[in-house]
Short mmCIF file of N, CA, C and O in Angstrom, two decimals:
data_model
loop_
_atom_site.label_atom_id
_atom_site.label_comp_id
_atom_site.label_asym_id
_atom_site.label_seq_id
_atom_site.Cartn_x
_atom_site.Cartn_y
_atom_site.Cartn_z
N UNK O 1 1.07 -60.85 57.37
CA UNK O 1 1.03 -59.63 56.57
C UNK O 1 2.21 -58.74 56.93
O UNK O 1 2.77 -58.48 58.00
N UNK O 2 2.40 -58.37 55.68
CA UNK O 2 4.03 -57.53 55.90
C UNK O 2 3.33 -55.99 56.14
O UNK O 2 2.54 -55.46 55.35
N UNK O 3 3.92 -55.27 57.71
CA UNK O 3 3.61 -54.17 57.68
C UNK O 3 5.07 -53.38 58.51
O UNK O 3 5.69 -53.83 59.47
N UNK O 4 5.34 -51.97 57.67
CA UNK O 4 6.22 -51.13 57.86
C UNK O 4 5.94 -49.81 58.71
O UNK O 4 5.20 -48.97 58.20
N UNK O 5 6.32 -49.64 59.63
CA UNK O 5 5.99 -48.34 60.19
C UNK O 5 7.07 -47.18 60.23
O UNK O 5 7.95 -47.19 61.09
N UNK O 6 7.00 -46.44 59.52
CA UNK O 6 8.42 -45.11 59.42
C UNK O 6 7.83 -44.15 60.46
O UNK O 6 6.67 -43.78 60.62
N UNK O 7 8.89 -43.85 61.10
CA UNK O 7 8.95 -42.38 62.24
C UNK O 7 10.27 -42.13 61.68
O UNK O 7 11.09 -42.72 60.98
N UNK O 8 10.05 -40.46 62.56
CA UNK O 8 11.44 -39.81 62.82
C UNK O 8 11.52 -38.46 61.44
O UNK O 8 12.38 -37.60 61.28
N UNK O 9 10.41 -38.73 60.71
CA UNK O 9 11.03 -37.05 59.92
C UNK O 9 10.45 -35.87 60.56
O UNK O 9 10.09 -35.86 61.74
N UNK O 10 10.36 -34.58 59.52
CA UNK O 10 10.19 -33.43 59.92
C UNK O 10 11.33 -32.77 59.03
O UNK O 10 12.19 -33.07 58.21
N UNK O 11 10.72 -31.53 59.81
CA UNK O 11 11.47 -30.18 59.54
C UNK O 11 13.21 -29.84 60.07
O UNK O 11 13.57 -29.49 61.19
N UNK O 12 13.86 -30.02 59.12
CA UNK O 12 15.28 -29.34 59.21
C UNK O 12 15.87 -28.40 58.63
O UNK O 12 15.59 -28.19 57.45
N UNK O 13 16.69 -27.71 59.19
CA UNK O 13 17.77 -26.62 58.74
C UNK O 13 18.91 -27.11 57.62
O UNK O 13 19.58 -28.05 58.05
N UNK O 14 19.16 -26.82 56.69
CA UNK O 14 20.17 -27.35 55.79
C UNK O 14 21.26 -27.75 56.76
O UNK O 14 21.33 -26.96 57.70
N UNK O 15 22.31 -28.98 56.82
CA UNK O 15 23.43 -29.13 57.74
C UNK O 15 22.93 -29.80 58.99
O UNK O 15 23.79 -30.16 59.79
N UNK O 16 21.58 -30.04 59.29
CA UNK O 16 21.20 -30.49 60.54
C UNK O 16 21.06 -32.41 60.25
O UNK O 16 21.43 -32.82 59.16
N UNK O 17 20.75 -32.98 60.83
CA UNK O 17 20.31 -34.19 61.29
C UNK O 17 18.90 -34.77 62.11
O UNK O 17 18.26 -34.34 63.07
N UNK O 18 18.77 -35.75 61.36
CA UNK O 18 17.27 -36.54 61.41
C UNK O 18 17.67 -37.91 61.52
O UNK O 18 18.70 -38.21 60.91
N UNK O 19 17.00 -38.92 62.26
CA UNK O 19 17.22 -40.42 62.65
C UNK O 19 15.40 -40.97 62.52
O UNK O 19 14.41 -40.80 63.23
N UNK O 20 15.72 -41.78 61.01
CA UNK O 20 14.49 -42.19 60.64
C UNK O 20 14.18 -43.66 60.79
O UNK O 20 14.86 -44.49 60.19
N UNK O 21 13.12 -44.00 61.60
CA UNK O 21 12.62 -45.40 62.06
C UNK O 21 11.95 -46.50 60.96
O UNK O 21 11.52 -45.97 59.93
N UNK O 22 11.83 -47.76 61.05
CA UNK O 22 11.32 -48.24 60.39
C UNK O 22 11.08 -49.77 61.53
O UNK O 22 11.90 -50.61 61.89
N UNK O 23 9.77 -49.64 61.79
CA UNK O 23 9.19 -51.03 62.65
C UNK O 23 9.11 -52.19 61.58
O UNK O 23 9.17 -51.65 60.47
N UNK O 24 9.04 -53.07 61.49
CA UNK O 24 8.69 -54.12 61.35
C UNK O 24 7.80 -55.55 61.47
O UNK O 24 8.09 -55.97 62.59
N UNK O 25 7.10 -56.25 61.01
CA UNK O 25 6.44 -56.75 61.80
C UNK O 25 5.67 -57.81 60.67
O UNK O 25 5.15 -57.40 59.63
N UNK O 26 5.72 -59.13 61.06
CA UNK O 26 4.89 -59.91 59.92
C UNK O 26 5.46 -60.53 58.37
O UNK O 26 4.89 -60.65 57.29
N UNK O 27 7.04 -60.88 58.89
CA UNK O 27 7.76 -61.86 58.44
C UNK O 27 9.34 -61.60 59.58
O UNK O 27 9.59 -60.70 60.39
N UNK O 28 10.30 -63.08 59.09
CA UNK O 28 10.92 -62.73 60.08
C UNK O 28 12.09 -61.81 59.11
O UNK O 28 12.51 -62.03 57.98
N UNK O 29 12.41 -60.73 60.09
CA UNK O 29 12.98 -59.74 59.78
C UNK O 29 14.44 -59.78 59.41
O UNK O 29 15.08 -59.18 58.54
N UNK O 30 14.79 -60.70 60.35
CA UNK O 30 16.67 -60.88 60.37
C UNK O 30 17.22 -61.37 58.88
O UNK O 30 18.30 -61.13 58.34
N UNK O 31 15.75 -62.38 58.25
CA UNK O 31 16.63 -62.49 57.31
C UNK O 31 16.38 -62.28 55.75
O UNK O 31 16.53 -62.93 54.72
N UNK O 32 15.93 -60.99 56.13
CA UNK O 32 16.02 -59.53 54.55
C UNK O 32 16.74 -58.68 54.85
O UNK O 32 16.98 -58.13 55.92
N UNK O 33 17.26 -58.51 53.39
CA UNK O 33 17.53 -56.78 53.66
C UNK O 33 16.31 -56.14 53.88
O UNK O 33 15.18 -56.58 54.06
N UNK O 34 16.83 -54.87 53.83
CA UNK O 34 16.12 -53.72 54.11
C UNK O 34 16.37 -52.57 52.86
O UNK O 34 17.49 -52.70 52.35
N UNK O 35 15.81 -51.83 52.47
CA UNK O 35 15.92 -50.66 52.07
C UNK O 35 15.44 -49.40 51.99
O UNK O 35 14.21 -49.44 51.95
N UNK O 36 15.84 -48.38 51.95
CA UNK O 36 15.45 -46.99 52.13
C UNK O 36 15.01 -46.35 50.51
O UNK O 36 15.47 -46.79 49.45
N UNK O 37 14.31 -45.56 50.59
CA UNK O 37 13.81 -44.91 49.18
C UNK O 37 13.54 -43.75 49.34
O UNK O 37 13.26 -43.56 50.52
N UNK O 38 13.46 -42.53 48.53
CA UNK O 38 13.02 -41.85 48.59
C UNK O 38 12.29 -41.21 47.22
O UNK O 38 12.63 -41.54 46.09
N UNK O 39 11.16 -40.20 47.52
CA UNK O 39 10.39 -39.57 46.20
C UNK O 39 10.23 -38.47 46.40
O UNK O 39 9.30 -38.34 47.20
N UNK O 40 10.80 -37.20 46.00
CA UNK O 40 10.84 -35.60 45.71
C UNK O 40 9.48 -35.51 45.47
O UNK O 40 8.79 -36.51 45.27
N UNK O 41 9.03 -34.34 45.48
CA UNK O 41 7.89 -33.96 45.09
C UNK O 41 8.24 -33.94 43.35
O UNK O 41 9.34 -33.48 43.04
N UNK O 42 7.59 -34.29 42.57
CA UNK O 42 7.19 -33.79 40.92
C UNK O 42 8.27 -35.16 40.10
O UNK O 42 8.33 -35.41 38.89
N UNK O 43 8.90 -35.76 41.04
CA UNK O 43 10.68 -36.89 40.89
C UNK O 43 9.69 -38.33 40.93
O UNK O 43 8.54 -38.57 41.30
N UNK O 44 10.46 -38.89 40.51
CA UNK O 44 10.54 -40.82 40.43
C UNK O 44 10.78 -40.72 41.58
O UNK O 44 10.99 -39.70 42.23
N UNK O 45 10.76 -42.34 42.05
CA UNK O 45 11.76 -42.94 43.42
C UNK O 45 12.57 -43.35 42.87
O UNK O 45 12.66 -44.00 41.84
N UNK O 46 13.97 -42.53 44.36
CA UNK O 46 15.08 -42.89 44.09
C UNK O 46 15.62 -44.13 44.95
O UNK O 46 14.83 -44.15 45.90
N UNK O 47 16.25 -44.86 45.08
CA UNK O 47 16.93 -45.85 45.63
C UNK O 47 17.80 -44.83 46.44
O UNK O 47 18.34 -43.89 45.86
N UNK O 48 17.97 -45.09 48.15
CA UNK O 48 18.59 -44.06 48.70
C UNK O 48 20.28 -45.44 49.29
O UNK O 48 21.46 -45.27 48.98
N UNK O 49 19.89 -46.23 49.85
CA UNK O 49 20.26 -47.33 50.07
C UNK O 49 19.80 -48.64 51.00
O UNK O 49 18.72 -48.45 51.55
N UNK O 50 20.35 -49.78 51.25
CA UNK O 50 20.06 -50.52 51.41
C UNK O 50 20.90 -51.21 52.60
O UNK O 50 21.76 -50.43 53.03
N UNK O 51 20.89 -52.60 53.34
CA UNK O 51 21.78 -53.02 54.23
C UNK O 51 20.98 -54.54 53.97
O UNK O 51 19.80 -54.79 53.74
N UNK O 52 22.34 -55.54 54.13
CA UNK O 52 21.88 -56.72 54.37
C UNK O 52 21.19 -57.65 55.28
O UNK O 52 20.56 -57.35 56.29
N UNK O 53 21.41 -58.89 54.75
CA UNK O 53 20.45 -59.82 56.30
C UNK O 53 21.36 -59.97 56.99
O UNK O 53 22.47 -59.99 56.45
N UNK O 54 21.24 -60.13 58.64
CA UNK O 54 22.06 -60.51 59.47
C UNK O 54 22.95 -61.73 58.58
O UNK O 54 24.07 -61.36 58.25
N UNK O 55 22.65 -62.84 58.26
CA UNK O 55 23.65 -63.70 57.64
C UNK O 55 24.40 -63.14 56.75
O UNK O 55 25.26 -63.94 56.39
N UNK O 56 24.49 -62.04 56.17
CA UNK O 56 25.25 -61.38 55.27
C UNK O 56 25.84 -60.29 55.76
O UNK O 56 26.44 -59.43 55.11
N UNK O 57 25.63 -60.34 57.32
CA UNK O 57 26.80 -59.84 58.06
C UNK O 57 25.93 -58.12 57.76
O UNK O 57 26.69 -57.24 57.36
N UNK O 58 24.73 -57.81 57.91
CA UNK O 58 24.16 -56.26 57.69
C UNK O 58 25.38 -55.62 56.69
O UNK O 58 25.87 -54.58 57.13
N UNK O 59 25.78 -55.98 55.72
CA UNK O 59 26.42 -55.06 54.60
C UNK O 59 25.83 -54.05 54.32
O UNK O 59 24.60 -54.16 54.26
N UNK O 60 26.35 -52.90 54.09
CA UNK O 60 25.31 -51.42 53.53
C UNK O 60 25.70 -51.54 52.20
O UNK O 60 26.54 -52.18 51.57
N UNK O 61 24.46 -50.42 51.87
CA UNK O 61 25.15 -50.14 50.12
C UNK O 61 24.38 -48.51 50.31
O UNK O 61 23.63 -48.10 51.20
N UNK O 62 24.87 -47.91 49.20
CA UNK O 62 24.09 -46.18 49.15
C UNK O 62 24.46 -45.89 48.21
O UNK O 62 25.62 -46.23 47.95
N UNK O 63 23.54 -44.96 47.01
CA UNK O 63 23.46 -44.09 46.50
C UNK O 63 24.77 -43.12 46.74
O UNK O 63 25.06 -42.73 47.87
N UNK O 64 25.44 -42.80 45.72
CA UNK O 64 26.75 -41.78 45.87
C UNK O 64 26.24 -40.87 46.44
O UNK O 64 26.75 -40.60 47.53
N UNK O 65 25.05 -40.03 45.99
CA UNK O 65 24.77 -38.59 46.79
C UNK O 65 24.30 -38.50 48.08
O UNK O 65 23.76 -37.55 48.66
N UNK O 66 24.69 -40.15 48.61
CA UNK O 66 24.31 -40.09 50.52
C UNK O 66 25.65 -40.32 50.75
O UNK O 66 26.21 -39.61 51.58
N UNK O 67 26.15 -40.99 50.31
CA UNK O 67 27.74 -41.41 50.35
C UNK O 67 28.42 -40.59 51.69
O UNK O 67 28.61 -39.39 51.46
N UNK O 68 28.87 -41.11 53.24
CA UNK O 68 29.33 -40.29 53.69
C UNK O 68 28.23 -39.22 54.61
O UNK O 68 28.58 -38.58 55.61
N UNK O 69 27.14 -39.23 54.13
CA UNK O 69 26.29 -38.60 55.03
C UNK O 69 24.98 -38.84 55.74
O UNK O 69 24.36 -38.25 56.63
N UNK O 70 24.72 -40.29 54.78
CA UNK O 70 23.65 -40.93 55.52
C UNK O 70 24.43 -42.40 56.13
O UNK O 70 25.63 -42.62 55.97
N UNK O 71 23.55 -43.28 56.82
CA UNK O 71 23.77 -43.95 57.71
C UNK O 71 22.56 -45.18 58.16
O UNK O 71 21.79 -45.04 59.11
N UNK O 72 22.58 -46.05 57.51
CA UNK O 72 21.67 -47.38 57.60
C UNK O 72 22.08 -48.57 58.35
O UNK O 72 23.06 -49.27 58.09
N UNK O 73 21.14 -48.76 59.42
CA UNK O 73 22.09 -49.82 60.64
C UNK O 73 20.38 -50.49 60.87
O UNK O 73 19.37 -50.03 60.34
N UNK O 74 20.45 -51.57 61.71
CA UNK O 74 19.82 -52.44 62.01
C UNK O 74 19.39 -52.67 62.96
O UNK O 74 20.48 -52.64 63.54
N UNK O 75 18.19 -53.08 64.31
CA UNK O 75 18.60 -54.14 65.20
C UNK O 75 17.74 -54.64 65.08
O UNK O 75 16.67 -54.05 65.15
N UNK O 76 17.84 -56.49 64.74
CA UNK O 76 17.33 -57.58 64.44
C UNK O 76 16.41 -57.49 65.89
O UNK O 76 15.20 -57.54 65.69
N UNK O 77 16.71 -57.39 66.93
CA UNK O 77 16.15 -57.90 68.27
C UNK O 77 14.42 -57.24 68.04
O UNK O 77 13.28 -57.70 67.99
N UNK O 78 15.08 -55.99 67.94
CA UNK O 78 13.89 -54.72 67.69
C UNK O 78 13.08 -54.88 66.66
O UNK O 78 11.99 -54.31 66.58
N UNK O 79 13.70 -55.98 65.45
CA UNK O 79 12.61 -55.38 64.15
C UNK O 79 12.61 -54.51 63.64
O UNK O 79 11.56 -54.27 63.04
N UNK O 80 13.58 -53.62 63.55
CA UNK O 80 13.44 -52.19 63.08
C UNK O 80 15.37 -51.68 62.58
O UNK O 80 16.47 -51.98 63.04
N UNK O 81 14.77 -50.55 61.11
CA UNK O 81 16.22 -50.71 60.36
C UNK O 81 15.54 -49.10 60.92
O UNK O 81 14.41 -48.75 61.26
N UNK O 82 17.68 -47.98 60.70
CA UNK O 82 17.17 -46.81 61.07
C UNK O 82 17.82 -46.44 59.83
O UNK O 82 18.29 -47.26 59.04
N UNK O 83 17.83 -44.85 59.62
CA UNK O 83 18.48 -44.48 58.45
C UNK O 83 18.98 -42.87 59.33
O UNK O 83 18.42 -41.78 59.45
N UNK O 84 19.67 -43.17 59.59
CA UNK O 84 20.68 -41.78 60.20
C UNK O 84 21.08 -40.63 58.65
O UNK O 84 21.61 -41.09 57.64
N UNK O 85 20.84 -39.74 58.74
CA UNK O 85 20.48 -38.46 57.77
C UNK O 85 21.53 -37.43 58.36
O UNK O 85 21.02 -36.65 59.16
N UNK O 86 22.55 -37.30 58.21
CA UNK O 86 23.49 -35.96 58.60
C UNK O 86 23.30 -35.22 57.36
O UNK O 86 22.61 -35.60 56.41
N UNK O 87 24.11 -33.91 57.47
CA UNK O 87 24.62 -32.82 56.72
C UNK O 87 23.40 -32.90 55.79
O UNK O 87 23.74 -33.42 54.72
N UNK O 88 22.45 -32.66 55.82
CA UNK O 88 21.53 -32.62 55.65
C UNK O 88 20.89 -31.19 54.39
O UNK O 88 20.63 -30.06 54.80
N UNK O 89 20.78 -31.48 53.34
CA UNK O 89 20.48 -30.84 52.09
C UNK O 89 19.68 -30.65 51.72
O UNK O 89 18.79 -31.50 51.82
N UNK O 90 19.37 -29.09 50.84
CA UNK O 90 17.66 -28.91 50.66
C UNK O 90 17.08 -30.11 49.71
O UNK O 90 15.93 -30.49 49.90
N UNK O 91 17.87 -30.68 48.71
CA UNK O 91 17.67 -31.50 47.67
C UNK O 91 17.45 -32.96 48.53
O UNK O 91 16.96 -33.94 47.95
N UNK O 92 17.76 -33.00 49.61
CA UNK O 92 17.23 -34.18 50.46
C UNK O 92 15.73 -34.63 50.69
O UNK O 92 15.17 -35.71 50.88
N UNK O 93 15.35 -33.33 50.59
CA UNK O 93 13.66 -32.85 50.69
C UNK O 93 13.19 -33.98 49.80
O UNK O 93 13.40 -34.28 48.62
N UNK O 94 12.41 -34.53 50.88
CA UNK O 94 11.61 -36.24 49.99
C UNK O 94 10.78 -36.40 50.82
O UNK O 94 10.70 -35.67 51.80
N UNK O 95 9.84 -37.58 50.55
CA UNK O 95 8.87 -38.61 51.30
C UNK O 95 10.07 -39.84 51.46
O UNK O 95 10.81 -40.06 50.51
N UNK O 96 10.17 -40.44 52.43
CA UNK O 96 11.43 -41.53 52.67
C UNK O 96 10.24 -42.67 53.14
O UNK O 96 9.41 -42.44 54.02
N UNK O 97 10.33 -44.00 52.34
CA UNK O 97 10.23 -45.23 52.67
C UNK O 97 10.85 -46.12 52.62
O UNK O 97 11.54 -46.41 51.65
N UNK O 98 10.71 -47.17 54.23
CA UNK O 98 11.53 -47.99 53.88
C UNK O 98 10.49 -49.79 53.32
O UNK O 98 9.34 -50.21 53.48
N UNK O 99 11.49 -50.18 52.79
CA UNK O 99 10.77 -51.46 52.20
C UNK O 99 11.50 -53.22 52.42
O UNK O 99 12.67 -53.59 52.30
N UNK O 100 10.73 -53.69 52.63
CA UNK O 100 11.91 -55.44 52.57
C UNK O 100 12.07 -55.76 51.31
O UNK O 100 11.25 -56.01 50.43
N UNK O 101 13.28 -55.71 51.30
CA UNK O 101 14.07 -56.27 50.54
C UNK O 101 15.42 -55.85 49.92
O UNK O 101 16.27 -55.43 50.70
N UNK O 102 15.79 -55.94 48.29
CA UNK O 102 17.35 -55.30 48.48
C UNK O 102 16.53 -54.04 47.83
O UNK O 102 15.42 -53.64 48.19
N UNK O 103 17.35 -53.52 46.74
CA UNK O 103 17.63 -52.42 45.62
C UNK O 103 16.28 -52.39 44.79
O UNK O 103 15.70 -51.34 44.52
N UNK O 104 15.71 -53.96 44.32
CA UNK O 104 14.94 -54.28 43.71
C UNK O 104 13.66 -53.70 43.83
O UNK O 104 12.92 -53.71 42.84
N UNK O 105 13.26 -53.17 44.90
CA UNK O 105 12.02 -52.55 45.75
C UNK O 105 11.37 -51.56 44.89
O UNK O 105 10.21 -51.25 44.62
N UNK O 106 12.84 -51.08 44.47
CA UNK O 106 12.25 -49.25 43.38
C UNK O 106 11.43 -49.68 42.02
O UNK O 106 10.75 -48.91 41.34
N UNK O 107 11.64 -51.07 41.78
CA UNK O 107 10.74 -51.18 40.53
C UNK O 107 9.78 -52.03 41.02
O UNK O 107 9.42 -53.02 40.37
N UNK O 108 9.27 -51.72 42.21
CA UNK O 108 7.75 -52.50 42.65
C UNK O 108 6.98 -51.30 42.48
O UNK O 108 7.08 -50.29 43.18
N UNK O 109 6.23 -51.48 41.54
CA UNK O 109 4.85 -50.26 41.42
C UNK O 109 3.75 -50.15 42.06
O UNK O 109 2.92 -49.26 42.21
N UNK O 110 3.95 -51.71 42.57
CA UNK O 110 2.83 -51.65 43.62
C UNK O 110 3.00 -51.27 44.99
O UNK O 110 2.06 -51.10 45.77
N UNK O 111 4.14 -51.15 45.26
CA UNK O 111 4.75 -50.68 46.65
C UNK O 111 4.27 -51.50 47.83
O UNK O 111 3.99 -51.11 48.96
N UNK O 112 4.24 -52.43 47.45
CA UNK O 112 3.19 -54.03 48.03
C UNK O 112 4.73 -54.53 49.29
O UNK O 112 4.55 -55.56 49.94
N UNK O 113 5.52 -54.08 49.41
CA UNK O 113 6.38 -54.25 50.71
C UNK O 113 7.41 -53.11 51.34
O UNK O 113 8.53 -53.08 51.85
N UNK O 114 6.13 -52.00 50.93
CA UNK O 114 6.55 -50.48 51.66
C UNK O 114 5.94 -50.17 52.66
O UNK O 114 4.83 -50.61 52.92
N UNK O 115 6.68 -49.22 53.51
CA UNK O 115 5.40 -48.78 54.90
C UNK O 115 5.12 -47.29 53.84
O UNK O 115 5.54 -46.98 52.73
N UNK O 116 4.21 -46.59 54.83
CA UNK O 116 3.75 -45.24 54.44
C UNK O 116 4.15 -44.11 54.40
O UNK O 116 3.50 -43.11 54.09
N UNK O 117 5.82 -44.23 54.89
CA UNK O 117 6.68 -42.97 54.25
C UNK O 117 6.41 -41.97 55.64
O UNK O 117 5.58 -41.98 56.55
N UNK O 118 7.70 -41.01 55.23
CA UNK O 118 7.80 -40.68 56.51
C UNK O 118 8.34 -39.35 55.92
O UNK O 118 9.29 -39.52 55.15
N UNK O 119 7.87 -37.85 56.14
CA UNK O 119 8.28 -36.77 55.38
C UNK O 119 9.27 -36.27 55.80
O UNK O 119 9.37 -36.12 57.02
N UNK O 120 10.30 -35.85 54.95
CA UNK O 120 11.86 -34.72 55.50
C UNK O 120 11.86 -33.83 54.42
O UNK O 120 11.90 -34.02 53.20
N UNK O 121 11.80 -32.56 55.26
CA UNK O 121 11.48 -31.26 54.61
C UNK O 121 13.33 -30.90 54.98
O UNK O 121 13.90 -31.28 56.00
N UNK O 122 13.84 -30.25 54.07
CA UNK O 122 15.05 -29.69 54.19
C UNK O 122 14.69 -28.24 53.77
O UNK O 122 14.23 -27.85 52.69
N UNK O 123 15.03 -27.45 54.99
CA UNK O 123 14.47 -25.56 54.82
C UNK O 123 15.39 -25.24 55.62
O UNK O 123 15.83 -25.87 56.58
N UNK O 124 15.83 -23.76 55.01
CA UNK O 124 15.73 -22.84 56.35
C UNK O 124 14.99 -21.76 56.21
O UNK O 124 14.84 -20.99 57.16
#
């Protein structure tokens, strides 16, 4: 059974930084991507970005409006993808999940290979 565990949000200051977790556990990990998502309050999910399987050499991909300020890395050993969050924006303000697989994830309605999301409030 595929299960996701997200840590690491909370409360930030516009401009600040957050380092968001994602465990793994119950397929082997090294060789999916990964991806990050996010859902605004009242918004769709957005596709935030993604990173490859170790055999594809962990390639990233992102959303233009992270472009430069977020940050998706890996370690296979651990089981666990992170999503590094700089410069940090009120419009950032989401529920963030991450899910196996690529891009494709955002049109699973069943959310059948998501963990349970992990909240980032952007305030000051």
């Amino acid at each position: 059974e595929v299960q996701l565990v997200e840590s690491g949000g909370g409360l930030v200051q516009p401009g600040g930084s957050l380092r968001l977790s994602c465990a793994a556990s119950g397929f082997t990990f090294s060789n999916w991507a990964m991806t990050w998502v996010r859902q605004a309050p009242g918004k769709g999910v957005e596709w935030v970005g993604s990173i490859a399987s170790a055999s594809l050499g962990g390639r990233t991909y992102y959303t233009d409006s992270v472009k430069g300020r977020f940050t998706i890395s890996r370690d296979n050993a651990k089981n666990t993808v992170y999503l590094q969050l700089n410069k940090l924006k009120t419009e950032d303000t989401a529920m963030y999940y991450c899910a196996k697989g690529g891009a494709e994830v955002v049109a699973d309605s069943r959310r059948s290979n998501w963990g349970q999301g992990t909240q980032v409030t952007v305030s000051s």
